[in-house]
């Protein structure tokens, strides 16, 4: 799971890594409040989980409230590489003397941690890596040995950081390594790591990817999971405990089992349609689960038709049918629904549904027929 910059900085702070004072804002007014608190000048920064925000106009300096208003207004709602900005981080601006780059990640082939450090950090680090790879000092760290102060100092010397930054940088890198290991990160990256004109070294940006396999020992990651998605449909589905992935098409999909859900997407595609989502309601398809699934799909404005594809195994189709009927009584569905119910107790299921069928609730005997019907009801093939 990737963290937003502000979350990454909060994570860094737990390991003593210095950052600038600041706060989050979801509106222009909140941005001004945060700026007053941090003290001018400030930087207004788009919070999206994608790099290159600076070059995309998502990072702006402001010297007073009026400038904060202008920049916050422009950045909120900005589309950065397909990520729409909904939240800002406003922090006290730093006077930058030098921009460095530092990161830790795992080198799977070497079975070691890989540290990368460069005196040429900043927004053009990719170009540095491509054209001047020697400007990046790499070290492999044996996980059983770790990184100590002396090792960090040798690394900083090798990278050629400015003399006055070296002690602070070495100490910071030891903390960053601890954050990466004890904090169970797949990636901990600071770009730029800066030396200020007052001679202070601190993190101006934070890119942290948490290792999801370690979430069992980090109950505190819950709060990050809650903000993990920028897709409101996915957030709604997560609240309801559903296994949902938002897509771009117009046919809403509900299926039981991940394999069947994927096949359903394929079949919808094959007959010329496009799925609005992946949604696996799992083994038990109770009325509660079905209602929750229909609610989430119903809230997606691009859905024109809903395809419910259930193959009864342990899940009995008559139970699913009851669930569908009950859910329809609870949720007011905007789009027509096409049902394909097969497998255990399919006949009993169809009998339950029969009195409820209409031009808004259609049953089809096969997956392909149901997919065709759903695509037709969604406005026809592409
Ligand atoms: P990114 O473009 O998404 O990596 O966003 P960053 O947080 O790294 O910011 C991009 C660039 O904006 C940095 O490399 C800095 O040059 C500049 N910047 C960010 N914060 C400050 C600040 O506090 N003061 C100054 N002078 N420049 C800043
Ligand atoms: Mn950056």
Coordinates of C-alpha atoms and ligand atoms in Angstrom, one line a residue:
X1 CA 0.0 0.0 0.0
X2 CA 1.3 3.4 -1.0
X3 CA 1.0 6.3 1.4
X4 CA 0.3 9.9 0.6
X5 CA 3.2 12.3 1.2
X6 CA 1.6 13.6 4.4
X7 CA 1.1 10.1 5.8
X8 CA 4.7 9.2 4.8
X9 CA 6.0 12.3 6.7
X10 CA 3.9 11.3 9.7
X11 CA 5.4 7.8 9.4
X12 CA 8.9 9.3 9.2
X13 CA 8.3 11.4 12.3
X14 CA 7.8 8.2 14.3
X15 CA 11.4 7.3 13.6
X16 CA 12.8 10.7 14.3
X17 CA 13.3 11.8 10.7
X18 CA 12.9 15.6 10.5
X19 CA 10.3 17.2 8.2
X20 CA 8.7 20.6 8.0
X21 CA 5.8 21.7 10.2
X22 CA 2.5 21.5 8.3
X23 CA -1.0 20.1 8.1
X24 CA -3.6 18.7 5.7
X25 CA -6.4 20.7 4.1
X26 CA -9.4 19.5 2.0
X27 CA -10.7 23.0 1.2
X28 CA -9.3 26.5 0.4
X29 CA -10.3 27.8 3.8
X30 CA -8.6 24.9 5.6
X31 CA -5.5 25.5 3.5
X32 CA -5.4 29.1 4.8
X33 CA -5.8 27.9 8.4
X34 CA -2.9 25.5 8.0
X35 CA -0.7 28.1 6.4
X36 CA -1.4 30.5 9.3
X37 CA -0.4 27.7 11.7
X38 CA 2.7 26.7 9.8
X39 CA 3.9 30.3 9.3
X40 CA 4.6 32.0 5.9
X41 CA 6.1 31.4 3.5
X42 CA 4.4 28.0 2.9
X43 CA 4.3 25.4 0.2
X44 CA 0.9 24.1 -0.9
X45 CA 1.2 20.5 -2.1
X46 CA -1.2 18.2 -4.0
X47 CA -1.7 14.9 -2.2
X48 CA -1.8 12.3 -4.9
X49 CA -0.1 8.9 -5.1
X50 CA 1.9 9.7 -8.2
X51 CA 5.3 11.3 -8.7
X52 CA 6.1 14.5 -10.6
X53 CA 3.6 16.7 -8.8
X54 CA 6.0 19.6 -8.9
X55 CA 6.3 19.5 -12.7
X56 CA 2.5 19.1 -13.0
X57 CA 1.8 22.4 -11.1
X58 CA 0.9 20.5 -7.9
X59 CA 3.5 22.2 -5.7
X60 CA 3.4 26.0 -5.2
X61 CA 5.0 28.5 -2.9
X62 CA 2.8 31.1 -1.2
X63 CA 3.9 34.1 0.9
X64 CA 0.5 35.2 2.1
X65 CA -3.2 34.1 2.6
X66 CA -4.2 35.5 -0.8
X67 CA -1.6 33.4 -2.6
X68 CA -2.6 30.3 -0.6
X69 CA -6.2 30.8 -1.7
X70 CA -5.1 31.1 -5.4
X71 CA -2.8 28.0 -5.3
X72 CA -5.1 25.9 -3.2
X73 CA -8.0 26.7 -5.5
X74 CA -6.0 25.8 -8.5
X75 CA -4.5 22.6 -7.1
X76 CA -7.7 21.1 -5.6
X77 CA -9.5 19.3 -8.4
X78 CA -6.3 19.3 -10.6
X79 CA -5.8 16.1 -12.6
X80 CA -2.3 14.9 -12.2
X81 CA -1.7 11.9 -14.4
X82 CA -5.2 10.7 -13.9
X83 CA -5.3 11.3 -10.1
X84 CA -7.6 14.1 -9.1
X85 CA -6.4 16.2 -6.2
X86 CA -8.8 16.1 -3.2
X87 CA -6.4 16.9 -0.4
X88 CA -3.5 19.3 0.2
X89 CA -0.6 19.3 2.5
X90 CA 0.5 22.8 3.5
X91 CA 3.9 23.2 5.2
X92 CA 6.3 25.9 6.2
X93 CA 8.5 26.5 3.2
X94 CA 12.2 25.7 3.4
X95 CA 15.1 27.7 2.0
X96 CA 16.8 25.1 -0.1
X97 CA 20.6 25.2 -0.5
X98 CA 21.0 21.6 -2.0
X99 CA 18.6 18.8 -3.0
X100 CA 19.7 15.2 -2.5
X101 CA 18.0 11.8 -3.0
X102 CA 17.8 8.9 -0.6
X103 CA 15.9 5.6 -0.7
X104 CA 15.8 2.1 0.6
X105 CA 14.2 -0.8 -1.1
X106 CA 14.6 -4.5 -1.5
X107 CA 16.9 -6.1 -4.0
X108 CA 15.3 -9.5 -4.3
X109 CA 17.9 -10.9 -6.6
X110 CA 20.7 -10.0 -4.2
X111 CA 18.6 -10.9 -1.2
X112 CA 19.7 -7.7 0.4
X113 CA 18.4 -4.2 1.1
X114 CA 19.4 -1.6 -1.5
X115 CA 20.2 1.9 -0.4
X116 CA 20.5 4.7 -3.0
X117 CA 21.9 8.1 -2.3
X118 CA 22.7 11.0 -4.6
X119 CA 23.9 14.5 -4.2
X120 CA 21.9 15.3 -7.4
X121 CA 18.4 14.8 -6.1
X122 CA 15.2 16.7 -7.0
X123 CA 12.7 16.5 -9.7
X124 CA 15.1 15.3 -12.4
X125 CA 16.4 12.3 -10.5
X126 CA 15.1 9.9 -13.2
X127 CA 17.2 11.8 -15.8
X128 CA 20.3 11.6 -13.4
X129 CA 19.8 7.8 -13.1
X130 CA 19.6 7.5 -16.9
X131 CA 22.4 9.8 -17.9
X132 CA 24.8 9.9 -14.9
X133 CA 24.3 6.7 -13.0
X134 CA 27.6 7.2 -11.2
X135 CA 26.0 10.1 -9.4
X136 CA 24.0 7.6 -7.4
X137 CA 25.9 5.8 -4.6
X138 CA 24.4 2.4 -4.0
X139 CA 24.9 0.1 -1.1
X140 CA 23.7 -3.4 -0.4
X141 CA 22.8 -4.0 3.2
X142 CA 22.7 -7.5 4.7
X143 CA 19.5 -7.6 6.6
X144 CA 21.2 -9.6 9.4
X145 CA 23.8 -6.8 9.8
X146 CA 21.8 -3.7 9.2
X147 CA 23.2 -0.2 8.7
X148 CA 25.2 1.4 11.5
X149 CA 26.5 5.0 11.9
X150 CA 29.9 4.2 10.5
X151 CA 28.5 2.5 7.5
X152 CA 26.1 5.4 6.9
X153 CA 28.9 7.8 7.1
X154 CA 31.0 6.0 4.5
X155 CA 28.0 5.9 2.2
X156 CA 27.4 9.6 2.6
X157 CA 31.1 10.3 1.8
X158 CA 30.9 8.0 -1.3
X159 CA 27.8 10.0 -2.5
X160 CA 29.8 13.2 -2.1
X161 CA 27.2 15.2 -0.1
X162 CA 28.3 18.6 0.9
X163 CA 30.6 18.5 3.9
X164 CA 28.3 20.4 6.2
X165 CA 25.4 18.0 5.5
X166 CA 27.3 14.8 6.1
X167 CA 26.8 14.2 9.8
X168 CA 23.1 15.0 9.8
X169 CA 22.6 13.0 6.6
X170 CA 24.3 9.9 8.0
X171 CA 22.2 10.1 11.2
X172 CA 19.0 10.6 9.2
X173 CA 19.8 7.6 6.9
X174 CA 20.2 5.3 10.0
X175 CA 16.8 6.5 11.1
X176 CA 15.4 6.0 7.6
X177 CA 16.8 2.5 7.5
X178 CA 15.1 1.7 10.8
X179 CA 11.8 3.2 9.5
X180 CA 12.2 1.0 6.4
X181 CA 12.9 -2.2 8.3
X182 CA 11.0 -1.8 11.6
X183 CA 8.2 0.1 9.8
X184 CA 7.9 -2.8 7.3
X185 CA 8.2 -0.7 4.1
X186 CA 8.8 -2.0 0.6
X187 CA 10.1 1.5 -0.2
X188 CA 11.1 4.5 1.8
X189 CA 12.2 7.3 -0.4
X190 CA 13.1 11.0 0.2
X191 CA 13.4 13.2 -2.9
X192 CA 14.5 15.8 -2.2
X193 CA 16.3 15.3 1.0
X194 CA 17.5 18.9 1.5
X195 CA 20.3 20.9 3.0
X196 CA 18.7 24.3 4.0
X197 CA 20.5 27.6 3.8
X198 CA 20.7 27.5 7.6
X199 CA 22.6 24.2 7.4
X200 CA 19.8 21.8 8.4
X201 CA 19.2 18.5 6.7
X202 CA 15.6 17.3 6.4
X203 CA 13.0 15.5 4.3
X204 CA 11.1 17.7 1.9
X205 CA 9.1 14.9 0.3
X206 CA 8.1 11.3 1.4
X207 CA 7.3 8.3 -0.7
X208 CA 6.5 5.3 1.4
X209 CA 5.1 1.9 0.3
X210 CA 4.1 -0.4 3.1
X211 CA 4.5 -4.1 2.8
X212 CA 0.9 -5.4 2.9
X213 CA 2.1 -8.8 4.1
X214 CA 3.2 -7.2 7.4
X215 CA -0.2 -5.5 8.1
X216 CA -1.0 -8.2 10.7
X217 CA 1.5 -6.6 13.0
X218 CA 0.5 -3.0 12.3
X219 CA -3.0 -2.3 13.5
X220 CA -2.2 1.4 13.1
X221 CA -2.2 0.9 9.3
X222 CA -6.0 0.7 9.4
X223 CA -6.1 4.5 9.1
X224 CA -4.0 4.4 5.9
X225 CA -6.2 1.6 4.4
X226 CA -9.2 3.9 5.0
X227 CA -7.7 6.6 2.7
X228 CA -6.0 4.1 0.4
X229 CA -8.3 4.5 -2.6
X230 CA -9.1 7.6 -4.5
X231 CA -12.0 5.8 -6.1
X232 CA -15.2 6.7 -4.2
X233 CA -16.9 3.5 -5.4
X234 CA -14.0 1.4 -4.0
X235 CA -14.2 3.3 -0.7
X236 CA -17.9 2.5 -0.5
X237 CA -17.3 -1.1 -1.3
X238 CA -14.5 -1.3 1.3
X239 CA -16.9 0.1 3.9
X240 CA -19.3 -2.8 3.1
X241 CA -16.6 -5.4 3.1
X242 CA -16.9 -6.2 -0.6
X243 CA -14.1 -7.3 -2.9
X244 CA -14.6 -4.6 -5.6
X245 CA -12.4 -2.9 -8.2
X246 CA -13.7 0.0 -10.2
X247 CA -13.3 0.0 -14.0
X248 CA -14.3 2.3 -16.8
X249 CA -17.2 0.6 -18.5
X250 CA -21.0 0.7 -18.3
X251 CA -22.0 -2.8 -17.3
X252 CA -22.0 -3.3 -13.5
X253 CA -20.9 -6.9 -12.6
X254 CA -21.8 -9.0 -9.6
X255 CA -20.5 -12.5 -9.5
X256 CA -19.7 -15.1 -6.8
X257 CA -16.1 -16.2 -6.8
X258 CA -13.1 -14.3 -8.2
X259 CA -12.7 -16.7 -11.1
X260 CA -16.3 -16.4 -12.2
X261 CA -16.2 -12.6 -11.8
X262 CA -13.1 -12.4 -14.1
X263 CA -14.8 -14.7 -16.7
X264 CA -17.8 -12.5 -16.5
X265 CA -15.7 -9.4 -17.4
X266 CA -14.2 -11.4 -20.3
X267 CA -17.6 -12.5 -21.7
X268 CA -19.0 -8.9 -21.4
X269 CA -15.9 -7.8 -23.4
X270 CA -16.3 -10.6 -25.9
X271 CA -19.8 -9.5 -26.8
X272 CA -18.6 -5.9 -27.3
X273 CA -19.4 -4.4 -23.9
X274 CA -17.3 -3.0 -21.1
X275 CA -17.5 -3.7 -17.4
X276 CA -17.9 -0.9 -14.9
X277 CA -16.3 -3.0 -12.1
X278 CA -15.1 -6.3 -10.8
X279 CA -17.1 -7.5 -7.8
X280 CA -16.9 -10.9 -6.2
X281 CA -19.5 -11.4 -3.5
X282 CA -17.8 -14.6 -2.4
X283 CA -19.4 -17.8 -1.2
X284 CA -22.4 -16.7 0.9
X285 CA -24.7 -14.5 -1.2
X286 CA -27.1 -13.4 1.5
X287 CA -29.7 -10.6 1.0
X288 CA -27.3 -8.3 3.0
X289 CA -24.4 -9.0 0.7
X290 CA -26.5 -8.7 -2.4
X291 CA -28.1 -5.4 -1.2
X292 CA -24.6 -4.0 -0.4
X293 CA -23.3 -5.0 -3.8
X294 CA -26.3 -3.5 -5.6
X295 CA -25.9 -0.3 -3.6
X296 CA -22.3 0.1 -4.5
X297 CA -23.0 -0.5 -8.2
X298 CA -26.1 1.6 -8.2
X299 CA -24.0 4.6 -6.9
X300 CA -21.8 4.4 -10.0
X301 CA -23.2 7.0 -12.5
X302 CA -21.6 5.3 -15.5
X303 CA -23.5 2.0 -14.9
X304 CA -26.3 1.5 -17.5
X305 CA -27.1 -2.2 -16.8
X306 CA -26.2 -4.7 -14.1
X307 CA -25.2 -8.3 -14.8
X308 CA -25.6 -10.6 -11.8
X309 CA -23.8 -13.9 -12.6
X310 CA -24.1 -16.6 -10.0
X311 CA -23.1 -20.2 -10.2
X312 CA -24.4 -22.1 -7.2
X313 CA -22.0 -24.5 -5.7
X314 CA -21.9 -24.5 -1.9
X315 CA -23.9 -21.3 -2.3
X316 CA -27.5 -22.4 -3.2
X317 CA -29.1 -20.5 -6.1
X318 CA -32.5 -20.4 -4.3
X319 CA -30.8 -18.6 -1.4
X320 CA -29.2 -16.2 -3.9
X321 CA -32.6 -15.6 -5.5
X322 CA -34.1 -14.8 -2.2
X323 CA -31.3 -12.4 -1.5
X324 CA -31.8 -10.7 -4.9
X325 CA -35.6 -10.3 -4.2
X326 CA -35.0 -9.0 -0.7
X327 CA -32.3 -6.6 -1.8
X328 CA -34.5 -5.2 -4.6
X329 CA -37.1 -4.4 -1.9
X330 CA -34.4 -2.4 0.0
X331 CA -32.4 -0.6 -2.7
X332 CA -34.0 1.5 -5.4
X333 CA -32.0 0.4 -8.5
X334 CA -31.6 2.9 -11.4
X335 CA -30.4 0.4 -14.0
X336 CA -32.0 -2.8 -15.4
X337 CA -30.7 -6.1 -14.0
X338 CA -29.9 -9.2 -16.0
X339 CA -29.6 -12.4 -14.0
X340 CA -27.9 -15.6 -14.9
X341 CA -28.4 -18.2 -12.1
X342 CA -27.1 -21.7 -12.5
X343 CA -25.8 -24.6 -10.4
X344 CA -27.1 -26.0 -7.2
X345 CA -30.9 -25.5 -6.8
X346 CA -31.1 -23.4 -9.9
X347 CA -34.6 -24.5 -10.7
X348 CA -35.9 -23.5 -7.2
X349 CA -34.1 -20.2 -7.6
X350 CA -35.8 -19.4 -10.9
X351 CA -39.2 -20.2 -9.4
X352 CA -38.5 -17.7 -6.6
X353 CA -37.6 -15.0 -9.2
X354 CA -40.3 -15.7 -11.7
X355 CA -43.0 -13.5 -10.2
X356 CA -40.5 -10.6 -10.0
X357 CA -39.3 -10.6 -13.6
X358 CA -40.0 -7.6 -15.7
X359 CA -38.2 -5.5 -18.3
X360 CA -36.1 -4.1 -15.4
X361 CA -35.3 -7.6 -14.1
X362 CA -34.5 -10.1 -16.8
X363 CA -33.3 -13.7 -16.5
X364 CA -31.2 -15.4 -19.1
X365 CA -30.3 -19.1 -19.2
X366 CA -26.6 -18.8 -20.1
X367 CA -23.7 -16.5 -19.4
X368 CA -23.2 -15.4 -23.0
X369 CA -26.9 -14.7 -23.5
X370 CA -27.0 -12.7 -20.2
X371 CA -23.9 -10.8 -21.2
X372 CA -25.4 -9.9 -24.6
X373 CA -28.6 -8.8 -23.0
X374 CA -26.8 -6.7 -20.4
X375 CA -24.6 -5.0 -23.1
X376 CA -27.8 -4.3 -25.2
X377 CA -29.5 -2.8 -22.2
X378 CA -26.4 -0.7 -21.4
X379 CA -26.8 0.9 -24.9
X380 CA -25.3 -1.7 -27.2
X381 CA -21.8 -2.8 -28.2
X382 CA -19.0 -0.3 -28.5
Ligands
LIG1 P1 7.2 15.9 -6.5 O1 7.4 16.7 -7.7 O2 5.9 15.1 -6.6 O3 8.4 14.9 -6.2 O4 7.1 16.9 -5.2 P2 8.2 17.4 -4.2 O5 7.6 17.4 -2.9 O6 9.5 16.6 -4.3 O7 8.4 18.9 -4.7 C1 9.0 19.2 -6.0 C2 9.9 20.3 -5.9 O8 9.3 21.5 -5.4 C3 11.1 20.1 -5.0 O9 12.2 19.3 -5.6 C4 11.6 21.5 -4.6 O10 12.4 22.0 -5.6 C5 10.3 22.3 -4.7 N1 9.8 22.5 -3.3 C6 9.1 21.7 -2.5 N2 9.0 22.2 -1.2 C7 9.7 23.3 -1.2 C8 10.0 24.3 -0.2 O11 9.6 24.2 1.0 N3 10.8 25.4 -0.6 C9 11.2 25.5 -1.9 N4 12.0 26.6 -2.1 N5 11.0 24.6 -2.8 C10 10.2 23.5 -2.5
LIG2 MN1 9.6 14.5 -4.7

